[in-house]
């Protein structure tokens, strides 16, 4: 009786181990939906403008996601898959432009604009500070005006009447 119970426990443990090993090995070779979506987030739909591949529901995007799943199952790396789609459809499929050549301006121009804006703000604040620091001249009185200027003003006022 004890021997039968021991054999039964050993066979159940072996079957359980076999199931665990089979599932782990199957998961290693077949990509999950999360693996596919991680690659799809880096690509845009070929049909819908400005729609990431991971959220688009068109048939073309479903086909692309299936193709990505097949490529991952075949052992392709994420970068190899992205390079494949860029080679097939051009750089417009990339969610994030490459950081080389002319497209590097996309990454550099915001930094230049922020720095330029900072310099302009600094100059404006500096000029405001200098305006506040300078003394405001006292109002001019009639005693400060020369008699010749007063005579000329009176003459022009009379001519206007």
Coordinates of N, CA and C in Angstrom, one line a residue:
X1 N 0.8 -1.2 0.0 CA 0.0 0.0 0.0 C 0.9 1.3 0.0
X2 N 1.9 1.3 0.9 CA 2.8 2.4 0.9 C 3.5 2.6 -0.4
X3 N 3.9 1.5 -1.0 CA 4.6 1.5 -2.2 C 3.8 2.1 -3.4
X4 N 2.5 1.7 -3.4 CA 1.6 2.2 -4.4 C 1.3 3.7 -4.2
X5 N 1.2 4.2 -3.0 CA 1.0 5.6 -2.7 C 2.2 6.4 -3.1
X6 N 3.4 5.8 -2.8 CA 4.7 6.5 -3.2 C 4.8 6.6 -4.7
X7 N 4.5 5.5 -5.4 CA 4.5 5.6 -6.9 C 3.5 6.6 -7.4
X8 N 2.3 6.6 -6.8 CA 1.3 7.6 -7.3 C 1.8 9.0 -7.1
X9 N 2.4 9.3 -5.9 CA 2.9 10.6 -5.7 C 4.0 11.0 -6.6
X10 N 4.9 10.1 -6.9 CA 6.0 10.3 -7.8 C 5.5 10.6 -9.2
X11 N 4.4 9.8 -9.7 CA 3.9 10.0 -11.0 C 3.2 11.3 -11.1
X12 N 2.4 11.8 -10.1 CA 1.8 13.0 -10.1 C 2.8 14.2 -10.1
X13 N 3.9 14.1 -9.3 CA 4.9 15.1 -9.3 C 5.6 15.2 -10.7
X14 N 5.8 14.0 -11.3 CA 6.5 14.0 -12.6 C 5.6 14.7 -13.7
X15 N 4.3 14.3 -13.6 CA 3.3 14.9 -14.6 C 3.2 16.4 -14.4
X16 N 3.2 16.9 -13.1 CA 3.2 18.3 -12.8 C 4.4 19.0 -13.3
X17 N 5.6 18.4 -13.1 CA 6.8 18.9 -13.6 C 6.9 19.0 -15.1
X18 N 6.3 18.0 -15.8 CA 6.3 17.9 -17.2 C 5.4 19.1 -17.7
X19 N 4.3 19.3 -17.1 CA 3.4 20.4 -17.5 C 4.0 21.7 -17.4
X20 N 4.7 22.0 -16.3 CA 5.4 23.2 -16.0 C 6.5 23.5 -17.0
X21 N 7.3 22.5 -17.3 CA 8.4 22.6 -18.2 C 7.9 22.8 -19.6
X22 N 6.8 22.2 -20.0 CA 6.2 22.3 -21.3 C 5.7 23.7 -21.5
X23 N 5.0 24.3 -20.5 CA 4.5 25.6 -20.6 C 5.6 26.7 -20.6
X24 N 6.6 26.5 -19.8 CA 7.7 27.5 -19.8 C 8.4 27.5 -21.2
X25 N 8.6 26.3 -21.7 CA 9.3 26.3 -23.0 C 8.4 26.8 -24.1
X26 N 7.1 26.6 -24.0 CA 6.2 27.1 -25.0 C 6.2 28.6 -25.0
X27 N 6.2 29.2 -23.8 CA 6.1 30.6 -23.6 C 7.4 31.3 -24.1
X28 N 8.5 30.6 -24.0 CA 9.8 31.2 -24.4 C 9.9 31.3 -25.9
X29 N 9.2 30.4 -26.6 CA 9.3 30.4 -28.1 C 8.2 31.2 -28.8
X30 N 7.1 31.3 -28.1 CA 5.9 32.0 -28.7 C 5.7 33.4 -28.0
X31 N 5.7 34.5 -28.7 CA 5.6 35.8 -28.1 C 4.2 36.1 -27.5
X32 N 4.2 36.8 -26.5 CA 2.9 37.3 -25.9 C 2.4 38.5 -26.6
X33 N 1.1 38.8 -26.4 CA 0.5 40.1 -27.0 C 1.3 41.3 -26.5
X34 N 1.8 41.3 -25.2 CA 2.6 42.4 -24.7 C 3.9 42.6 -25.5
X35 N 4.5 41.5 -25.9 CA 5.7 41.5 -26.7 C 5.4 42.2 -28.0
X36 N 4.3 41.8 -28.6 CA 3.9 42.3 -30.0 C 3.6 43.8 -29.8
X37 N 2.8 44.2 -28.8 CA 2.5 45.6 -28.6 C 3.7 46.5 -28.3
X38 N 4.7 45.9 -27.6 CA 5.9 46.7 -27.3 C 6.6 47.1 -28.6
X39 N 6.6 46.3 -29.6 CA 7.1 46.6 -30.9 C 6.2 47.5 -31.7
X40 N 4.9 47.2 -31.6 CA 3.9 47.9 -32.4 C 3.8 49.4 -31.9
X41 N 4.1 49.7 -30.7 CA 4.0 51.1 -30.2 C 5.0 52.0 -30.9
X42 N 6.1 51.4 -31.4 CA 7.1 52.1 -32.1 C 6.9 52.3 -33.6
X43 N 5.7 51.8 -34.0 CA 5.4 52.0 -35.5 C 4.0 52.6 -35.6
X44 N 3.8 53.3 -36.8 CA 2.5 53.9 -37.0 C 1.7 53.1 -38.1
X45 N 0.5 53.3 -38.1 CA -0.4 52.6 -39.0 C -0.1 53.1 -40.5
X46 N -0.1 52.1 -41.4 CA 0.2 52.6 -42.8 C -1.0 53.2 -43.5
X47 N -2.2 53.0 -42.9 CA -3.4 53.6 -43.5 C -3.9 54.8 -42.8
X48 N -4.0 54.8 -41.5 CA -4.6 55.9 -40.7 C -3.4 56.9 -40.4
X49 N -3.6 58.2 -40.6 CA -2.6 59.1 -40.3 C -2.5 59.3 -38.8
X50 N -1.2 59.4 -38.3 CA -0.9 59.7 -36.9 C -1.6 58.7 -35.9
X51 N -1.7 57.4 -36.2 CA -2.3 56.4 -35.3 C -1.3 55.4 -35.1
X52 N -0.9 55.2 -33.8 CA 0.1 54.1 -33.5 C -0.5 52.7 -33.9
X53 N 0.4 51.9 -34.3 CA 0.0 50.5 -34.7 C -0.6 49.7 -33.6
X54 N -0.2 50.0 -32.4 CA -0.7 49.1 -31.3 C -2.2 49.4 -30.9
X55 N -2.8 50.5 -31.3 CA -4.2 50.9 -31.0 C -5.1 50.9 -32.2
X56 N -4.5 50.9 -33.4 CA -5.3 51.0 -34.6 C -6.0 49.6 -34.9
X57 N -7.3 49.7 -35.3 CA -8.0 48.4 -35.5 C -8.3 48.1 -37.0
X58 N -7.6 48.7 -37.9 CA -7.8 48.4 -39.3 C -7.2 47.0 -39.6
X59 N -7.6 46.5 -40.7 CA -7.2 45.2 -41.1 C -5.7 45.2 -41.4
X60 N -5.2 46.3 -42.0 CA -3.7 46.4 -42.2 C -2.9 46.3 -41.0
X61 N -3.4 47.0 -39.9 CA -2.7 46.9 -38.6 C -2.8 45.6 -38.0
X62 N -3.9 44.9 -38.1 CA -4.0 43.6 -37.5 C -3.1 42.6 -38.3
X63 N -2.9 42.8 -39.6 CA -2.0 42.0 -40.3 C -0.5 42.3 -39.9
X64 N -0.2 43.5 -39.7 CA 1.1 43.9 -39.3 C 1.4 43.3 -37.9
X65 N 0.5 43.4 -37.0 CA 0.7 42.8 -35.7 C 0.9 41.3 -35.7
X66 N 0.1 40.6 -36.6 CA 0.3 39.2 -36.8 C 1.7 38.9 -37.4
X67 N 2.1 39.8 -38.3 CA 3.5 39.6 -38.9 C 4.6 39.8 -37.8
X68 N 4.4 40.8 -37.0 CA 5.3 41.1 -35.9 C 5.4 39.9 -35.0
X69 N 4.2 39.3 -34.7 CA 4.2 38.1 -33.8 C 4.9 36.9 -34.4
X70 N 4.8 36.7 -35.7 CA 5.5 35.7 -36.4 C 7.0 35.9 -36.4
X71 N 7.4 37.2 -36.6 CA 8.8 37.5 -36.7 C 9.4 37.3 -35.3
X72 N 8.7 37.7 -34.2 CA 9.2 37.5 -32.9 C 9.3 36.0 -32.6
X73 N 8.4 35.2 -33.0 CA 8.4 33.8 -32.8 C 9.6 33.1 -33.6
X74 N 9.9 33.8 -34.7 CA 11.1 33.3 -35.5 C 12.4 33.7 -34.9
X75 N 12.4 34.5 -33.9 CA 13.6 34.9 -33.2 C 14.2 36.3 -33.6
X76 N 13.4 37.0 -34.3 CA 13.8 38.4 -34.7 C 13.9 39.3 -33.5
X77 N 14.8 40.2 -33.5 CA 14.9 41.2 -32.4 C 14.0 42.3 -32.7
X78 N 13.7 43.1 -31.8 CA 12.8 44.3 -31.9 C 13.4 45.2 -33.0
X79 N 14.7 45.5 -33.0 CA 15.3 46.4 -33.9 C 15.2 45.8 -35.3
X80 N 15.4 44.5 -35.5 CA 15.3 43.9 -36.8 C 13.9 44.1 -37.4
X81 N 12.9 43.9 -36.6 CA 11.5 44.1 -37.0 C 11.3 45.5 -37.5
X82 N 11.7 46.5 -36.6 CA 11.5 47.9 -37.0 C 12.3 48.2 -38.3
X83 N 13.5 47.7 -38.4 CA 14.3 48.0 -39.6 C 13.6 47.4 -40.8
X84 N 13.0 46.2 -40.7 CA 12.2 45.6 -41.8 C 11.1 46.4 -42.3
X85 N 10.3 47.0 -41.3 CA 9.2 47.8 -41.7 C 9.6 49.1 -42.3
X86 N 10.7 49.7 -41.8 CA 11.2 50.9 -42.4 C 11.7 50.6 -43.8
X87 N 12.3 49.5 -44.0 CA 12.8 49.2 -45.3 C 11.7 49.0 -46.3
X88 N 10.6 48.4 -45.8 CA 9.4 48.1 -46.7 C 8.6 49.3 -47.0
X89 N 8.4 50.2 -45.9 CA 7.4 51.3 -46.1 C 8.0 52.7 -45.9
X90 N 9.2 52.8 -45.6 CA 9.9 54.1 -45.4 C 9.8 54.5 -43.9
X91 N 10.5 55.7 -43.6 CA 10.6 56.2 -42.3 C 9.3 56.7 -41.7
X92 N 8.3 56.9 -42.6 CA 7.0 57.4 -42.1 C 6.3 56.5 -41.2
X93 N 6.7 55.2 -41.1 CA 6.0 54.3 -40.2 C 6.6 54.3 -38.8
X94 N 7.7 55.1 -38.6 CA 8.3 55.2 -37.3 C 7.5 56.1 -36.4
X95 N 7.2 55.7 -35.2 CA 6.6 56.6 -34.2 C 7.5 57.7 -33.8
X96 N 8.8 57.4 -33.7 CA 9.8 58.4 -33.3 C 10.9 58.4 -34.4
X97 N 11.1 59.6 -35.0 CA 12.1 59.8 -36.0 C 13.5 59.3 -35.6
X98 N 14.2 58.8 -36.5 CA 15.6 58.5 -36.2 C 16.4 59.7 -35.9
X99 N 17.4 59.6 -35.1 CA 18.2 60.7 -34.7 C 19.5 60.8 -35.5
X100 N 19.3 61.0 -36.8 CA 20.5 61.1 -37.7 C 20.0 62.0 -38.9
X101 N 21.0 62.6 -39.5 CA 20.8 63.4 -40.7 C 19.8 64.6 -40.5
X102 N 19.0 64.8 -41.5 CA 18.0 65.9 -41.4 C 17.0 65.8 -40.3
X103 N 16.6 64.6 -40.0 CA 15.6 64.4 -38.9 C 16.2 64.7 -37.5
X104 N 17.5 64.9 -37.4 CA 18.1 65.3 -36.1 C 17.6 66.7 -35.7
X105 N 17.1 67.5 -36.7 CA 16.6 68.8 -36.4 C 15.4 68.7 -35.5
X106 N 14.6 67.6 -35.6 CA 13.5 67.4 -34.7 C 13.9 67.4 -33.3
X107 N 15.1 66.9 -33.0 CA 15.6 66.8 -31.6 C 16.3 68.0 -31.2
X108 N 17.0 68.7 -32.1 CA 17.8 69.8 -31.8 C 17.1 71.1 -31.7
X109 N 16.1 71.4 -32.6 CA 15.4 72.7 -32.7 C 14.7 73.0 -31.4
X110 N 14.0 72.1 -30.7 CA 13.3 72.5 -29.5 C 14.3 73.0 -28.4
X111 N 15.5 72.4 -28.4 CA 16.5 72.8 -27.4 C 17.0 74.2 -27.7
X112 N 17.3 74.4 -29.0 CA 17.8 75.7 -29.5 C 16.7 76.8 -29.2
X113 N 15.4 76.5 -29.5 CA 14.3 77.4 -29.2 C 14.2 77.8 -27.7
X114 N 14.4 76.8 -26.9 CA 14.3 77.0 -25.4 C 15.4 77.9 -25.0
X115 N 16.6 77.6 -25.5 CA 17.8 78.4 -25.1 C 17.6 79.9 -25.6
X116 N 17.2 80.0 -26.8 CA 17.0 81.4 -27.4 C 15.9 82.1 -26.6
X117 N 14.8 81.4 -26.3 CA 13.8 82.1 -25.5 C 14.3 82.5 -24.1
X118 N 15.1 81.7 -23.5 CA 15.7 82.0 -22.2 C 16.6 83.3 -22.3
X119 N 17.4 83.4 -23.4 CA 18.2 84.6 -23.6 C 17.4 85.8 -23.8
X120 N 16.3 85.7 -24.5 CA 15.4 86.8 -24.8 C 14.7 87.3 -23.4
X121 N 14.3 86.3 -22.7 CA 13.6 86.7 -21.4 C 14.7 87.3 -20.5
X122 N 15.9 86.8 -20.5 CA 16.9 87.4 -19.6 C 17.2 88.8 -20.0
X123 N 17.3 89.1 -21.3 CA 17.6 90.5 -21.8 C 16.4 91.4 -21.5
X124 N 15.2 90.9 -21.6 CA 14.0 91.8 -21.2 C 14.0 92.1 -19.8
X125 N 14.3 91.1 -18.9 CA 14.3 91.4 -17.5 C 15.5 92.3 -17.1
X126 N 16.6 92.1 -17.8 CA 17.7 93.0 -17.6 C 17.4 94.5 -17.9
X127 N 16.7 94.7 -19.1 CA 16.3 96.0 -19.5 C 15.3 96.6 -18.5
X128 N 14.4 95.8 -18.0 CA 13.4 96.3 -17.0 C 14.1 96.7 -15.8
X129 N 15.1 96.0 -15.4 CA 15.8 96.3 -14.1 C 16.5 97.6 -14.3
X130 N 17.1 97.8 -15.4 CA 17.9 99.0 -15.6 C 16.9 100.2 -15.7
X131 N 15.7 100.0 -16.2 CA 14.7 101.1 -16.2 C 14.3 101.5 -14.8
X132 N 14.1 100.5 -14.0 CA 13.7 100.7 -12.6 C 14.8 101.4 -11.8
X133 N 16.1 101.1 -12.1 CA 17.2 101.6 -11.4 C 17.5 103.1 -11.7
X134 N 17.1 103.5 -12.9 CA 17.4 104.9 -13.3 C 16.4 105.8 -12.6
X135 N 16.9 107.0 -12.2 CA 16.0 107.9 -11.5 C 15.1 108.6 -12.4
X136 N 13.9 108.8 -12.0 CA 12.8 109.5 -12.8 C 13.1 111.0 -12.7
X137 N 13.2 111.7 -13.8 CA 13.5 113.1 -13.8 C 12.2 113.8 -13.2
X138 N 12.5 114.9 -12.4 CA 11.5 115.7 -11.8 C 10.7 116.5 -12.9
X139 N 9.5 116.8 -12.7 CA 8.7 117.5 -13.7 C 9.3 118.8 -14.0
X140 N 9.2 119.2 -15.2 CA 9.8 120.5 -15.6 C 8.8 121.6 -15.2
X141 N 9.4 122.7 -14.7 CA 8.6 123.9 -14.3 C 8.9 125.0 -15.3
X142 N 8.0 126.0 -15.3 CA 8.2 127.2 -16.2 C 9.5 127.9 -16.0
X143 N 10.0 127.8 -14.7 CA 11.3 128.5 -14.4 C 12.5 127.8 -15.1
X144 N 12.3 126.5 -15.4 CA 13.4 125.7 -16.0 C 13.5 126.0 -17.5
X145 N 12.4 126.6 -18.1 CA 12.4 126.8 -19.6 C 13.0 128.2 -19.8
X146 N 13.8 128.2 -20.9 CA 14.5 129.5 -21.2 C 13.5 130.5 -21.7
X147 N 13.7 131.8 -21.5 CA 12.8 132.9 -22.0 C 12.6 132.8 -23.5
X148 N 13.6 132.5 -24.2 CA 13.4 132.4 -25.7 C 12.4 131.3 -26.1
X149 N 12.5 130.2 -25.4 CA 11.6 129.1 -25.7 C 10.2 129.4 -25.3
X150 N 10.0 130.1 -24.2 CA 8.7 130.6 -23.8 C 8.1 131.6 -24.8
X151 N 8.9 132.4 -25.3 CA 8.4 133.4 -26.3 C 8.0 132.7 -27.6
X152 N 8.8 131.7 -28.0 CA 8.5 131.0 -29.2 C 7.2 130.2 -29.0
X153 N 6.9 129.6 -27.9 CA 5.7 128.9 -27.6 C 4.5 129.8 -27.7
X154 N 4.6 131.0 -27.0 CA 3.5 131.9 -27.0 C 3.2 132.4 -28.4
X155 N 4.2 132.6 -29.2 CA 4.0 133.1 -30.6 C 3.3 132.0 -31.4
X156 N 3.7 130.7 -31.2 CA 3.0 129.7 -32.0 C 1.6 129.5 -31.5
X157 N 1.3 129.7 -30.2 CA -0.1 129.6 -29.7 C -0.9 130.7 -30.3
X158 N -0.4 131.9 -30.4 CA -1.2 133.0 -31.0 C -1.5 132.8 -32.4
X159 N -0.5 132.2 -33.2 CA -0.7 131.9 -34.6 C -1.8 130.8 -34.8
X160 N -2.0 129.9 -33.9 CA -3.0 128.9 -34.0 C -4.4 129.4 -33.8
X161 N -4.6 130.5 -33.1 CA -5.9 131.1 -32.8 C -6.5 131.7 -34.0

